[in-house]
mmCIF file of C-alpha atoms in Angstrom:
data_model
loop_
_atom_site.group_PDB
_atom_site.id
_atom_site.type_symbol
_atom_site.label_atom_id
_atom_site.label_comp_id
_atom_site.label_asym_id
_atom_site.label_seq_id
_atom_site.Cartn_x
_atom_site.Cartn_y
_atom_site.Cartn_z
ATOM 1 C CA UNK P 137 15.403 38.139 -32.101
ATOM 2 C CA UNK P 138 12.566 37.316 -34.967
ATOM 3 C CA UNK P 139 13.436 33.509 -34.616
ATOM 4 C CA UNK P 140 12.508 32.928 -31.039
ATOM 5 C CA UNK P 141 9.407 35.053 -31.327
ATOM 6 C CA UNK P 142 8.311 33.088 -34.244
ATOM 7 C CA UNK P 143 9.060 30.000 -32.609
ATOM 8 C CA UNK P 144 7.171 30.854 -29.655
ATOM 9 C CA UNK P 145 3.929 31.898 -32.242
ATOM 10 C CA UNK P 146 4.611 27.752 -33.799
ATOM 11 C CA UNK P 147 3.938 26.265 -30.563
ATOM 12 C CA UNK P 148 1.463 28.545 -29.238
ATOM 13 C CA UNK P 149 -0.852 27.481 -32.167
ATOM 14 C CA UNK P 150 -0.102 24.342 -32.116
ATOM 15 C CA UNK P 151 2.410 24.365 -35.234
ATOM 16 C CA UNK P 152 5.278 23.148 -33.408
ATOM 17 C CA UNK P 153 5.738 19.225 -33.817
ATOM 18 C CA UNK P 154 8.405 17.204 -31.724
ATOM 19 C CA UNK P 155 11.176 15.453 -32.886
ATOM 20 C CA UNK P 156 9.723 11.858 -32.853
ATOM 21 C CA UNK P 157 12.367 10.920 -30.438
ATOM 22 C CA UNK P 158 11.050 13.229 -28.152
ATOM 23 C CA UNK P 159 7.176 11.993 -28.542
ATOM 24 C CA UNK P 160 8.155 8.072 -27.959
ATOM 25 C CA UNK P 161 10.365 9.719 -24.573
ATOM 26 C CA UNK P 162 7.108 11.363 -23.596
ATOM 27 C CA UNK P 163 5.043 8.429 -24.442
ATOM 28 C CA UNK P 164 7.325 6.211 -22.703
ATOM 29 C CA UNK P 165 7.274 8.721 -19.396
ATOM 30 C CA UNK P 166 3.117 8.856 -19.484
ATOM 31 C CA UNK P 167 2.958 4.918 -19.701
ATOM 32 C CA UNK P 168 5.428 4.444 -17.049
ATOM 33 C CA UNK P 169 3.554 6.546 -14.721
ATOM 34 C CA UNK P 170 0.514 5.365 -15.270
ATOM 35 C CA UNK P 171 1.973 1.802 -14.551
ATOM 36 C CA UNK P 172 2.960 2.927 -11.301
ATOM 37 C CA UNK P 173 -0.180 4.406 -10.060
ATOM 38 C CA UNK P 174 -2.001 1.491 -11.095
ATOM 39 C CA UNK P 175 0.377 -0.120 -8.964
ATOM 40 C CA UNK P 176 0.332 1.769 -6.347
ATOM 41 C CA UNK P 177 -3.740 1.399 -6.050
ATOM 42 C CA UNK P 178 -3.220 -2.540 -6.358
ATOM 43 C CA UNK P 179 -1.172 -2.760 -3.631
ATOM 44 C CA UNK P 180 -3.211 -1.380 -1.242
ATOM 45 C CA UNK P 181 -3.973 -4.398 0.156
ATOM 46 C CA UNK P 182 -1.074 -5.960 2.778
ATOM 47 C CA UNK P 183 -0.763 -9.144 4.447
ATOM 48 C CA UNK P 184 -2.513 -9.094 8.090
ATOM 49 C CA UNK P 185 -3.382 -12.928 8.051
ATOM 50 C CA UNK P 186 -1.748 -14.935 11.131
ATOM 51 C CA UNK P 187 -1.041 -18.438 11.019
ATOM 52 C CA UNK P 188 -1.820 -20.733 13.937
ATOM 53 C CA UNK P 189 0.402 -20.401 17.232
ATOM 54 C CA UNK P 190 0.824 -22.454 19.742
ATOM 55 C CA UNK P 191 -1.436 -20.314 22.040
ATOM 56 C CA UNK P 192 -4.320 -20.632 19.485
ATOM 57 C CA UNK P 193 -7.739 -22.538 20.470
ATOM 58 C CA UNK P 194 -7.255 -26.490 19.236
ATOM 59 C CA UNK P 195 -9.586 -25.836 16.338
ATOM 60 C CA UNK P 196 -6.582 -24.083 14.664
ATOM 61 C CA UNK P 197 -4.489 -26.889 14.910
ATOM 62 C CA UNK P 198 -6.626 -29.760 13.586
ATOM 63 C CA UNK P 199 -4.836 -31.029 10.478
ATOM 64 C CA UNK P 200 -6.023 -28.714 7.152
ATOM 65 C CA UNK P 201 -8.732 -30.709 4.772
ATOM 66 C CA UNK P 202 -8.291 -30.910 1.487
ATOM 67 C CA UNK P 203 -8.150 -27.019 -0.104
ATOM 68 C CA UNK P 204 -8.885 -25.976 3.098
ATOM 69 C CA UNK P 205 -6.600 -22.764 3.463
ATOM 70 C CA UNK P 206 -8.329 -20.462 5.888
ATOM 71 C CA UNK P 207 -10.371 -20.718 9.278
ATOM 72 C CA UNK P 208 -12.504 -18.510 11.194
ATOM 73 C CA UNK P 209 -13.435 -19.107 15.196
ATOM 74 C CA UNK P 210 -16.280 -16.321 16.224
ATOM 75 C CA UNK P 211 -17.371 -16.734 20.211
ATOM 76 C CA UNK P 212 -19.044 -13.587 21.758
ATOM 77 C CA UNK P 213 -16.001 -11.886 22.942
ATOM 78 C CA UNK P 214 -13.737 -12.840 19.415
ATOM 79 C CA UNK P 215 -13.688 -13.065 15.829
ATOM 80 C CA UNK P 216 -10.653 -14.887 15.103
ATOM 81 C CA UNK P 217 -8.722 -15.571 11.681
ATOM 82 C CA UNK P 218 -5.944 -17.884 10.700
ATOM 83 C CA UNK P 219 -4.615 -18.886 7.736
ATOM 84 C CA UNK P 220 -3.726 -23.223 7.877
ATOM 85 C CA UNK P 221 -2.391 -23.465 3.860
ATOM 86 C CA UNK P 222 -1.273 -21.796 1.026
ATOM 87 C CA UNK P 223 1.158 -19.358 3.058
ATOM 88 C CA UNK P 224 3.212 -19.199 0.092
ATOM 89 C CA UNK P 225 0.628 -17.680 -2.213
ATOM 90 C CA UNK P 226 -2.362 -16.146 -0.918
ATOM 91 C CA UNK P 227 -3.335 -13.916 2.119
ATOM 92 C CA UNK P 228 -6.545 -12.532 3.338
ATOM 93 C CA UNK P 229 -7.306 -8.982 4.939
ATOM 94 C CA UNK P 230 -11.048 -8.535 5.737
ATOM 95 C CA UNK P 231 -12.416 -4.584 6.005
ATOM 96 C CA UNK P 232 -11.959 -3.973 9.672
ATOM 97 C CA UNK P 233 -15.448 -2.101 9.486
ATOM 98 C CA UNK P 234 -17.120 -4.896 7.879
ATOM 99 C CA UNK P 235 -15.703 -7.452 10.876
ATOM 100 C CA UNK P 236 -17.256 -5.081 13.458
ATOM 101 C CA UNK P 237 -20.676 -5.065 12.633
ATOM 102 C CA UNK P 238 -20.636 -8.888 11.711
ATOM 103 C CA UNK P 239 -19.084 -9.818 14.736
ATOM 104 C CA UNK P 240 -21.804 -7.432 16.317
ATOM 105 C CA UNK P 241 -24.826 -9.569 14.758
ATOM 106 C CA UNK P 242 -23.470 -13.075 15.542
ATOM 107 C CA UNK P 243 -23.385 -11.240 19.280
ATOM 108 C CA UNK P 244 -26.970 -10.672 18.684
ATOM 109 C CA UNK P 245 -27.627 -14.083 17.966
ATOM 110 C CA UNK P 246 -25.559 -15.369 20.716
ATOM 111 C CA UNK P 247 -28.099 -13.499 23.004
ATOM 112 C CA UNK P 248 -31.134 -15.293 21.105
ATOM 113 C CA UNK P 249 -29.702 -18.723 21.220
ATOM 114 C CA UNK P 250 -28.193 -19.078 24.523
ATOM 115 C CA UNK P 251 -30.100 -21.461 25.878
ATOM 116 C CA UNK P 252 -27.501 -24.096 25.798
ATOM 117 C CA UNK P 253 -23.920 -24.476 24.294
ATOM 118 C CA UNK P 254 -24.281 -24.354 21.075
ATOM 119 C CA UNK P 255 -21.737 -25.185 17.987
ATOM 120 C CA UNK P 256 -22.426 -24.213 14.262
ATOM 121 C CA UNK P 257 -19.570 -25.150 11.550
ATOM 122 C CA UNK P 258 -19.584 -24.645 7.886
ATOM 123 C CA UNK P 259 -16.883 -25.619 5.489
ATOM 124 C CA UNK P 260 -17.297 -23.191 2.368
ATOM 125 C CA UNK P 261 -15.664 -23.481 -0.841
ATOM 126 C CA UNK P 262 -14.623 -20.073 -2.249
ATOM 127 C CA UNK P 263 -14.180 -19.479 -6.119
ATOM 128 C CA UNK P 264 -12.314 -16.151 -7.195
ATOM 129 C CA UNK P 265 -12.094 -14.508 -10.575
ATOM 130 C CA UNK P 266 -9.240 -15.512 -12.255
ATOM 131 C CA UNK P 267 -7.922 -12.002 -13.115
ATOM 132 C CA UNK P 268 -9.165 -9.909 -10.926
ATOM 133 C CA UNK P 269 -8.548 -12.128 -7.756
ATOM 134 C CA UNK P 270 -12.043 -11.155 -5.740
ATOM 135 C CA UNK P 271 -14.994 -13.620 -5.168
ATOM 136 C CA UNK P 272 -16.790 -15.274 -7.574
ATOM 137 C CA UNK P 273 -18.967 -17.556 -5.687
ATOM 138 C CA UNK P 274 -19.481 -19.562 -2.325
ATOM 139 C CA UNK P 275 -21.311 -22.948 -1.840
ATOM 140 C CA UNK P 276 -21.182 -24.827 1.225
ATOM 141 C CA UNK P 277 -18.789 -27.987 0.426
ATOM 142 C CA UNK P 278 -20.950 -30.839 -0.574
ATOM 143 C CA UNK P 279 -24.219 -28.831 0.150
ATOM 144 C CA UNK P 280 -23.387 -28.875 3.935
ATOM 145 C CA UNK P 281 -24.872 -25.711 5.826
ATOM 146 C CA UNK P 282 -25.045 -25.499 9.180
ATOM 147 C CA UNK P 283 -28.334 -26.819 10.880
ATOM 148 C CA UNK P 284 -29.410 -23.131 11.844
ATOM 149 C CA UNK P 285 -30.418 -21.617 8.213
ATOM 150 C CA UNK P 286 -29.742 -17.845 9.799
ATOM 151 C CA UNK P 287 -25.832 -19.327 10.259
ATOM 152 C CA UNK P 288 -25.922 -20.322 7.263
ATOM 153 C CA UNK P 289 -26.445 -16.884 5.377
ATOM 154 C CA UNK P 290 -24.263 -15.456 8.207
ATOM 155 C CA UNK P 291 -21.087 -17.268 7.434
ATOM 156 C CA UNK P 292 -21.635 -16.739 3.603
ATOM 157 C CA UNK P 293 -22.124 -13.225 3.891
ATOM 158 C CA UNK P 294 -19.477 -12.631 6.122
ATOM 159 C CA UNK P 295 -17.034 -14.295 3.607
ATOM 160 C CA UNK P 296 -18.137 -12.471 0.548
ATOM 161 C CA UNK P 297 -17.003 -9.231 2.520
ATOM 162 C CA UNK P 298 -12.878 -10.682 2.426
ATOM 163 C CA UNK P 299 -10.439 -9.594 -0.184
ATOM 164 C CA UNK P 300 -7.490 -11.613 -0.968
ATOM 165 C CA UNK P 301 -3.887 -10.683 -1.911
ATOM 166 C CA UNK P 302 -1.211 -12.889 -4.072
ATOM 167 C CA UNK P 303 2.326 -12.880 -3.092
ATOM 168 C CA UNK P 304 3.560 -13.782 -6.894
ATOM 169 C CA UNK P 305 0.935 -11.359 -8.501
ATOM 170 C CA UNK P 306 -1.119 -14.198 -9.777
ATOM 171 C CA UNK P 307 -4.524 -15.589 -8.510
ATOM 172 C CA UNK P 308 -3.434 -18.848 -6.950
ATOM 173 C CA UNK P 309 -5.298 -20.428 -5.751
ATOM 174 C CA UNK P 310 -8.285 -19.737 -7.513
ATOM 175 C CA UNK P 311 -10.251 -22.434 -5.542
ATOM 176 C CA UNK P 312 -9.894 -23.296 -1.801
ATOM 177 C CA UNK P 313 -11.925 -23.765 1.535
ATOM 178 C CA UNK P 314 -12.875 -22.154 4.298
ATOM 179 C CA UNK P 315 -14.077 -23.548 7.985
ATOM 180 C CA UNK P 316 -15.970 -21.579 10.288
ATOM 181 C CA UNK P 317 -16.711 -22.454 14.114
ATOM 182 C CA UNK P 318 -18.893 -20.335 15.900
ATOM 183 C CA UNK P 319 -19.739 -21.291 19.425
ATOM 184 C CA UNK P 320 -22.323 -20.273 21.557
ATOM 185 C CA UNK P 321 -22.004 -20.332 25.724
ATOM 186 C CA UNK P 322 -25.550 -21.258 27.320
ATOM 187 C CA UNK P 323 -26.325 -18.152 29.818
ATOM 188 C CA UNK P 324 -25.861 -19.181 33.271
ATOM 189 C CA UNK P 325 -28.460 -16.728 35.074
ATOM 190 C CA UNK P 326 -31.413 -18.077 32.742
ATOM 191 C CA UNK P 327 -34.344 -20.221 34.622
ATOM 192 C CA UNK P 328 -35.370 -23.533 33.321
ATOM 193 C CA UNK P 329 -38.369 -21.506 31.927
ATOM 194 C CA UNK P 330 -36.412 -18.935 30.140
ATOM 195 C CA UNK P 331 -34.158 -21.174 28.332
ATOM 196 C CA UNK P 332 -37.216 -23.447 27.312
ATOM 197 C CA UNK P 333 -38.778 -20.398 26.263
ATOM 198 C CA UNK P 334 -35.443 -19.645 23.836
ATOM 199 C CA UNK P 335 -35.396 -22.946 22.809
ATOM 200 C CA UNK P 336 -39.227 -22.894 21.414
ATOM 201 C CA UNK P 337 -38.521 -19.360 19.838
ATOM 202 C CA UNK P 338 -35.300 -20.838 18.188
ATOM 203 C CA UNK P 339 -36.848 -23.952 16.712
ATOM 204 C CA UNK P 340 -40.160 -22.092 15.549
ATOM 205 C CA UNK P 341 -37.318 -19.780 13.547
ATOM 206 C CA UNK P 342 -35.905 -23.037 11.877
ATOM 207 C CA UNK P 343 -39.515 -23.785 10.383
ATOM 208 C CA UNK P 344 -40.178 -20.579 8.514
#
């Protein structure tokens, strides 16, 4: 009976030492776990992004420019994403939450500017960090923004909200494009006066 009790006094105080078979087990166990909850955060993120069908608005199914991998169509009822390239590697989810309330400002705008039909494009060119896989930076290709400046910042900004998933676990590709569309329906009911009146207010914006 004295040996268990003074076995039990050894490990209370800390006197009791492993076999060293037993530590590199019970390293091997904490390691592993941790592995897998890492994991398990990292993953997270699943593919959502469609690819064009044949239902899909033309502007889906213009041939892909170079890099080009994703596309984006917003209109006042929809904010539309497809994927055109890269299927094999990458996919894109964009926070639900975050596509609400930008589709809900371009709606703002599409009350400001509707005038006339309107079309702004950009073709961005999206850099992501090589390890981590999020975004880097965003330039319009070639220095090409959209003629309205507040489109512009819109399109970047709603691009810097996307993440990005990679189907072999490695950031490829770290470089590719993205087109947006965004078109804007004139408003039927206005009055010759009203929609000269939004067209004075829109082009006094342009200047400041």
């Amino acid at each position: 009976m004295t040996a268990p009790t003074s076995s039990l006094i050894m490990v209370k105080r800390g006197y009791f030492k492993p076999p060293i078979r037993g530590k590199l087990q019970m390293y091997k166990t904490l390691i592993i776990s941790g592995f897998l909850l890492v994991s398990a955060g990292a993953c997270n993120l699943t593919q959502e992004t469609r690819f064009p069908t044949a239902a899909d608005d033309e502007f889906f199914k213009e041939k892909p420019a170079e890099d080009e991998v994703f596309r984006i169509l917003i209109t006042e009822d929809e904010y539309i994403l497809r994927q055109v390239a890269e299927e094999d590697h990458i996919f894109a989810r964009p926070s639900p939450l975050a596509r609400k309330e930008n589709h809900k400002l371009f709606r703002e705008y599409d009350e400001k500017w509707d005038f006339m039909d309107f079309t702004h494009q950009g073709l961005l060119r999206v850099k992501l960090n090589p390890q981590t896989g999020m975004i880097e930076n965003v330039d319009y290709e070639g220095g090409k923004a959209p003629r309205a400046w507040q489109a512009s910042i819109m399109f970047r900004d709603d691009l810097m909200r996307y993440e990005f998933g990679f189907k072999s676990g490695i950031v490829q590709p770290r470089e590719f494009k993205v087109r947006y569309e965004w078109r804007i329906k004139k408003d039927p009911d206005l009055t010759p006066e009203e929609a000269r009146e939004k067209a004075r207010e829109f082009l006094l914006d342009q200047k400041t």
